[in-house]
Tab-separated table of C-alpha atoms in Angstrom:
chain	number	residue	atom	x	y	z
A	1	UNK	CA	45.067	16.374	-37.315
A	2	UNK	CA	42.102	17.324	-34.580
A	3	UNK	CA	38.944	14.357	-34.865
A	4	UNK	CA	35.752	14.837	-33.093
A	5	UNK	CA	33.931	12.129	-32.463
A	6	UNK	CA	29.733	12.194	-32.179
A	7	UNK	CA	27.857	9.727	-30.588
A	8	UNK	CA	23.747	10.056	-30.987
A	9	UNK	CA	21.665	7.932	-29.137
A	10	UNK	CA	18.257	7.078	-30.075
A	11	UNK	CA	14.955	6.725	-28.509
A	12	UNK	CA	14.786	2.604	-29.570
A	13	UNK	CA	12.993	0.585	-27.457
A	14	UNK	CA	11.332	-2.787	-27.856
A	15	UNK	CA	10.206	-1.747	-23.510
A	16	UNK	CA	6.353	-1.747	-23.332
A	17	UNK	CA	3.868	-0.230	-20.687
A	18	UNK	CA	0.259	-1.379	-20.104
A	19	UNK	CA	-2.261	-0.487	-17.573
A	20	UNK	CA	-4.469	-3.754	-15.799
A	21	UNK	CA	-7.647	-2.778	-14.637
A	22	UNK	CA	-8.151	-3.329	-10.743
A	23	UNK	CA	-8.967	-6.862	-8.856
A	24	UNK	CA	-12.217	-6.959	-7.099
A	25	UNK	CA	-10.354	-7.351	-3.538
A	26	UNK	CA	-8.984	-3.349	-4.917
A	27	UNK	CA	-11.905	-1.998	-7.173
A	28	UNK	CA	-9.370	1.321	-7.130
A	29	UNK	CA	-6.457	0.194	-7.668
A	30	UNK	CA	-5.550	0.100	-11.360
A	31	UNK	CA	-2.110	-1.238	-12.090
A	32	UNK	CA	0.677	0.387	-14.433
A	33	UNK	CA	2.437	-2.953	-15.662
A	34	UNK	CA	5.811	-2.347	-17.589
A	35	UNK	CA	8.244	-4.801	-19.370
A	36	UNK	CA	11.648	-2.565	-20.119
A	37	UNK	CA	14.084	-4.135	-22.638
A	38	UNK	CA	16.897	-3.620	-20.384
A	39	UNK	CA	16.692	-2.761	-16.360
A	40	UNK	CA	15.617	0.109	-15.813
A	41	UNK	CA	13.629	2.688	-13.002
A	42	UNK	CA	9.820	3.904	-13.640
A	43	UNK	CA	8.092	6.900	-13.844
A	44	UNK	CA	4.127	7.557	-13.939
A	45	UNK	CA	3.161	10.740	-13.679
A	46	UNK	CA	-0.814	11.153	-12.872
A	47	UNK	CA	-3.269	13.947	-13.737
A	48	UNK	CA	-6.641	13.321	-12.778
A	49	UNK	CA	-9.230	15.611	-10.919
A	50	UNK	CA	-7.677	15.490	-7.598
A	51	UNK	CA	-4.441	17.099	-10.104
A	52	UNK	CA	-1.171	16.239	-10.977
A	53	UNK	CA	1.390	13.851	-8.963
A	54	UNK	CA	4.364	11.580	-9.368
A	55	UNK	CA	5.349	7.721	-8.223
A	56	UNK	CA	8.298	5.705	-8.691
A	57	UNK	CA	9.668	2.361	-9.022
A	58	UNK	CA	13.775	3.514	-8.257
A	59	UNK	CA	15.126	0.069	-8.101
A	60	UNK	CA	16.657	-0.890	-11.512
A	61	UNK	CA	14.568	-3.831	-13.101
A	62	UNK	CA	13.182	-5.073	-16.405
A	63	UNK	CA	9.030	-5.741	-14.666
A	64	UNK	CA	7.971	-3.107	-12.740
A	65	UNK	CA	4.442	-3.057	-11.451
A	66	UNK	CA	3.244	0.113	-9.957
A	67	UNK	CA	-0.504	-0.170	-8.734
A	68	UNK	CA	-2.204	3.242	-8.810
A	69	UNK	CA	-2.390	4.127	-5.285
A	70	UNK	CA	-5.385	7.460	-4.538
A	71	UNK	CA	-7.325	7.512	-7.281
A	72	UNK	CA	-11.696	8.377	-7.687
A	73	UNK	CA	-13.868	6.155	-8.849
A	74	UNK	CA	-15.407	6.380	-12.441
A	75	UNK	CA	-11.948	9.250	-12.725
A	76	UNK	CA	-10.883	9.400	-16.439
A	77	UNK	CA	-6.405	9.363	-15.707
A	78	UNK	CA	-3.763	10.726	-18.084
A	79	UNK	CA	-0.695	8.612	-17.456
A	80	UNK	CA	2.754	9.940	-18.669
A	81	UNK	CA	5.066	6.892	-18.285
A	82	UNK	CA	8.784	7.135	-18.048
A	83	UNK	CA	11.771	4.415	-17.856
A	84	UNK	CA	15.344	5.535	-17.292
A	85	UNK	CA	18.836	3.952	-16.204
A	86	UNK	CA	21.884	6.164	-14.418
A	87	UNK	CA	22.162	7.435	-18.519
A	88	UNK	CA	19.413	8.494	-19.973
A	89	UNK	CA	15.019	7.952	-20.851
A	90	UNK	CA	15.015	5.082	-22.731
A	91	UNK	CA	11.497	4.489	-23.161
A	92	UNK	CA	8.169	7.067	-23.164
A	93	UNK	CA	4.341	6.626	-22.803
A	94	UNK	CA	0.833	7.915	-22.381
A	95	UNK	CA	-1.562	5.965	-21.677
A	96	UNK	CA	-5.072	7.389	-21.201
A	97	UNK	CA	-7.591	4.822	-19.147
A	98	UNK	CA	-10.725	5.374	-16.778
A	99	UNK	CA	-10.915	4.036	-12.477
A	100	UNK	CA	-13.638	1.891	-11.954
A	101	UNK	CA	-16.713	2.200	-9.818
A	102	UNK	CA	-16.984	0.817	-5.736
A	103	UNK	CA	-19.595	-2.109	-5.298
A	104	UNK	CA	-22.280	-1.803	-4.676
A	105	UNK	CA	-22.869	-3.516	-1.063
A	106	UNK	CA	-19.992	-1.141	0.180
A	107	UNK	CA	-20.229	0.972	3.209
A	108	UNK	CA	-21.279	3.817	2.884
A	109	UNK	CA	-18.827	6.517	4.016
A	110	UNK	CA	-19.821	10.068	5.440
A	111	UNK	CA	-17.635	12.845	6.510
A	112	UNK	CA	-19.714	15.127	8.556
A	113	UNK	CA	-17.025	18.080	8.974
A	114	UNK	CA	-13.286	18.036	8.031
A	115	UNK	CA	-10.668	20.612	8.388
A	116	UNK	CA	-7.787	19.585	5.876
A	117	UNK	CA	-5.806	22.307	7.675
A	118	UNK	CA	-5.540	20.169	11.405
A	119	UNK	CA	-4.701	16.870	9.542
A	120	UNK	CA	-1.364	15.552	8.607
A	121	UNK	CA	-0.721	15.602	5.141
A	122	UNK	CA	-1.242	13.021	2.472
A	123	UNK	CA	-4.321	10.527	2.655
A	124	UNK	CA	-6.100	9.274	5.719
A	125	UNK	CA	-6.306	5.765	6.454
A	126	UNK	CA	-9.182	3.752	8.304
A	127	UNK	CA	-11.137	0.485	8.936
A	128	UNK	CA	-14.511	-0.306	7.765
A	129	UNK	CA	-16.443	-3.876	9.151
A	130	UNK	CA	-19.662	-5.070	8.626
A	131	UNK	CA	-20.742	-7.151	11.308
A	132	UNK	CA	-22.558	-10.852	10.812
A	133	UNK	CA	-23.814	-12.158	7.529
A	134	UNK	CA	-22.135	-11.603	4.957
A	135	UNK	CA	-19.042	-9.913	7.092
A	136	UNK	CA	-16.759	-7.705	5.245
A	137	UNK	CA	-13.854	-6.173	6.460
A	138	UNK	CA	-12.657	-2.571	4.611
A	139	UNK	CA	-9.075	-0.772	4.905
A	140	UNK	CA	-9.905	2.790	2.755
A	141	UNK	CA	-7.733	5.782	2.119
A	142	UNK	CA	-9.465	9.677	1.956
A	143	UNK	CA	-8.022	12.052	0.046
A	144	UNK	CA	-8.459	15.750	1.392
A	145	UNK	CA	-12.239	16.315	0.061
A	146	UNK	CA	-13.163	13.056	1.627
A	147	UNK	CA	-13.859	10.185	-0.891
A	148	UNK	CA	-12.492	7.638	-0.769
A	149	UNK	CA	-9.776	6.755	-2.697
A	150	UNK	CA	-8.760	3.061	-2.152
A	151	UNK	CA	-10.138	0.252	-0.867
A	152	UNK	CA	-8.615	-2.599	-0.050
A	153	UNK	CA	-11.691	-5.913	0.971
A	154	UNK	CA	-9.490	-8.628	3.851
A	155	UNK	CA	-10.495	-11.920	5.142
A	156	UNK	CA	-10.483	-9.390	8.867
A	157	UNK	CA	-10.392	-6.127	10.085
A	158	UNK	CA	-7.283	-4.268	9.811
A	159	UNK	CA	-6.314	-2.073	12.512
A	160	UNK	CA	-3.737	0.542	12.880
A	161	UNK	CA	-2.920	1.458	9.339
A	162	UNK	CA	0.019	3.440	8.430
A	163	UNK	CA	1.640	3.873	4.802
A	164	UNK	CA	5.632	3.848	4.767
A	165	UNK	CA	7.696	6.617	2.976
A	166	UNK	CA	7.951	3.048	0.229
A	167	UNK	CA	4.265	2.662	-0.311
A	168	UNK	CA	3.848	-0.069	1.826
A	169	UNK	CA	0.760	-0.450	4.331
A	170	UNK	CA	1.093	-1.394	7.883
A	171	UNK	CA	-0.911	-2.756	10.492
A	172	UNK	CA	-2.631	-5.380	12.221
A	173	UNK	CA	-4.431	-8.296	11.498
A	174	UNK	CA	-5.630	-11.508	13.135
A	175	UNK	CA	-2.984	-9.934	16.261
A	176	UNK	CA	0.202	-9.983	14.227
A	177	UNK	CA	2.027	-7.121	12.212
A	178	UNK	CA	2.016	-7.044	8.599
A	179	UNK	CA	3.250	-5.023	5.781
A	180	UNK	CA	1.833	-4.980	2.036
A	181	UNK	CA	1.476	-3.782	-0.790
A	182	UNK	CA	-1.312	-1.389	-1.549
A	183	UNK	CA	-3.293	-3.881	-3.638
A	184	UNK	CA	-3.108	-6.877	-0.626
A	185	UNK	CA	0.413	-9.278	-1.114
A	186	UNK	CA	2.066	-9.431	2.608
A	187	UNK	CA	5.479	-9.183	2.509
A	188	UNK	CA	6.677	-9.510	6.020
A	189	UNK	CA	4.339	-10.512	9.089
A	190	UNK	CA	5.979	-9.873	12.862
A	191	UNK	CA	4.017	-12.130	15.037
A	192	UNK	CA	4.845	-15.501	17.267
A	193	UNK	CA	3.559	-17.102	14.546
A	194	UNK	CA	2.471	-16.720	9.995
A	195	UNK	CA	-2.099	-17.031	10.787
A	196	UNK	CA	-3.598	-19.659	8.554
A	197	UNK	CA	-4.200	-17.796	4.884
A	198	UNK	CA	-1.425	-15.852	5.307
A	199	UNK	CA	1.096	-16.510	2.727
A	200	UNK	CA	4.362	-13.573	3.667
A	201	UNK	CA	7.584	-13.029	2.121
A	202	UNK	CA	9.704	-12.739	5.561
A	203	UNK	CA	8.815	-13.406	8.836
A	204	UNK	CA	9.564	-12.000	11.573
A	205	UNK	CA	9.330	-13.607	15.076
A	206	UNK	CA	8.167	-11.658	17.894
A	207	UNK	CA	8.818	-13.314	21.689
A	208	UNK	CA	5.194	-12.102	22.577
A	209	UNK	CA	2.422	-13.894	22.189
A	210	UNK	CA	0.445	-11.429	19.718
A	211	UNK	CA	0.043	-7.557	19.594
A	212	UNK	CA	-2.197	-4.962	20.727
A	213	UNK	CA	-2.672	-2.244	18.533
A	214	UNK	CA	-0.534	1.015	18.603
A	215	UNK	CA	1.367	-0.353	15.985
A	216	UNK	CA	3.830	2.771	14.591
A	217	UNK	CA	6.923	2.731	12.028
A	218	UNK	CA	9.549	4.601	13.647
A	219	UNK	CA	12.097	6.940	12.004
A	220	UNK	CA	14.032	5.364	9.516
A	221	UNK	CA	11.796	2.525	8.697
A	222	UNK	CA	13.939	-0.180	10.127
A	223	UNK	CA	12.042	-0.635	13.368
A	224	UNK	CA	8.658	-0.788	14.545
A	225	UNK	CA	7.124	0.584	17.937
A	226	UNK	CA	3.699	-1.270	19.372
A	227	UNK	CA	2.024	-2.646	22.207
A	228	UNK	CA	1.879	-6.584	22.666
A	229	UNK	CA	0.686	-9.194	25.121
A	230	UNK	CA	3.127	-11.811	26.659
A	231	UNK	CA	1.597	-14.571	28.939
A	232	UNK	CA	3.599	-16.089	31.813
A	233	UNK	CA	3.098	-18.601	34.181
A	234	UNK	CA	3.980	-17.341	37.763
A	235	UNK	CA	3.489	-20.352	40.610
A	236	UNK	CA	1.376	-19.399	43.550
A	237	UNK	CA	0.857	-16.532	42.298
A	238	UNK	CA	-2.010	-14.363	44.062
A	239	UNK	CA	-5.240	-13.696	42.936
A	240	UNK	CA	-7.503	-13.086	45.270
A	241	UNK	CA	-7.032	-10.552	48.377
A	242	UNK	CA	-8.583	-12.644	50.732
A	243	UNK	CA	-7.342	-15.475	49.770
A	244	UNK	CA	-3.507	-15.089	48.262
A	245	UNK	CA	-2.867	-18.761	48.450
């Protein structure tokens, strides 16, 4: 006698999704929080005025926090959320939220000309700094229409900012290299020491005094290329042509 066994996998799950509002230092970046009843990955499909796009965290974990990077101020978002493992999607939900506004004292950004076909794909990263009192340093991302879709308030200016395929941001702040997420949480610092006020997860010591500029992430995203400053003491090195000693 042949017996066939049929297993039916239900979709019941105690997993929970929610949207956490943006913090003052990242006014355009709400966060999707996923608390899962088993280790899983999370996928977020965003529908807004910029169209439809997808964010994903491939790592298997029971807790995920996904910053919604690249959304416009005041935009209404529809979020299709899925949690999945190696076998199947085990939790899903649709949520809606509205992005907050930029602060009233935010720098005015005016795009005078834009030729999307002559720029690299993706968002444009730049810095905006207000000197004097009160001092302000912002990292910004502009979309294809020149609208601000990400803003991060920094204690000091961040230059040479670039985004990696993992979603992290790499740049130079206080003469050291930094790697951070869109919320400003530092994961890595590259430099001779860690500047006061920084608390990264990892410190990579460099054999130089400071990073100067032009910081690039090399293919494979395991190495960086940048210009550094190295100080050396050379006894009796001539400093004037007319007084060589």
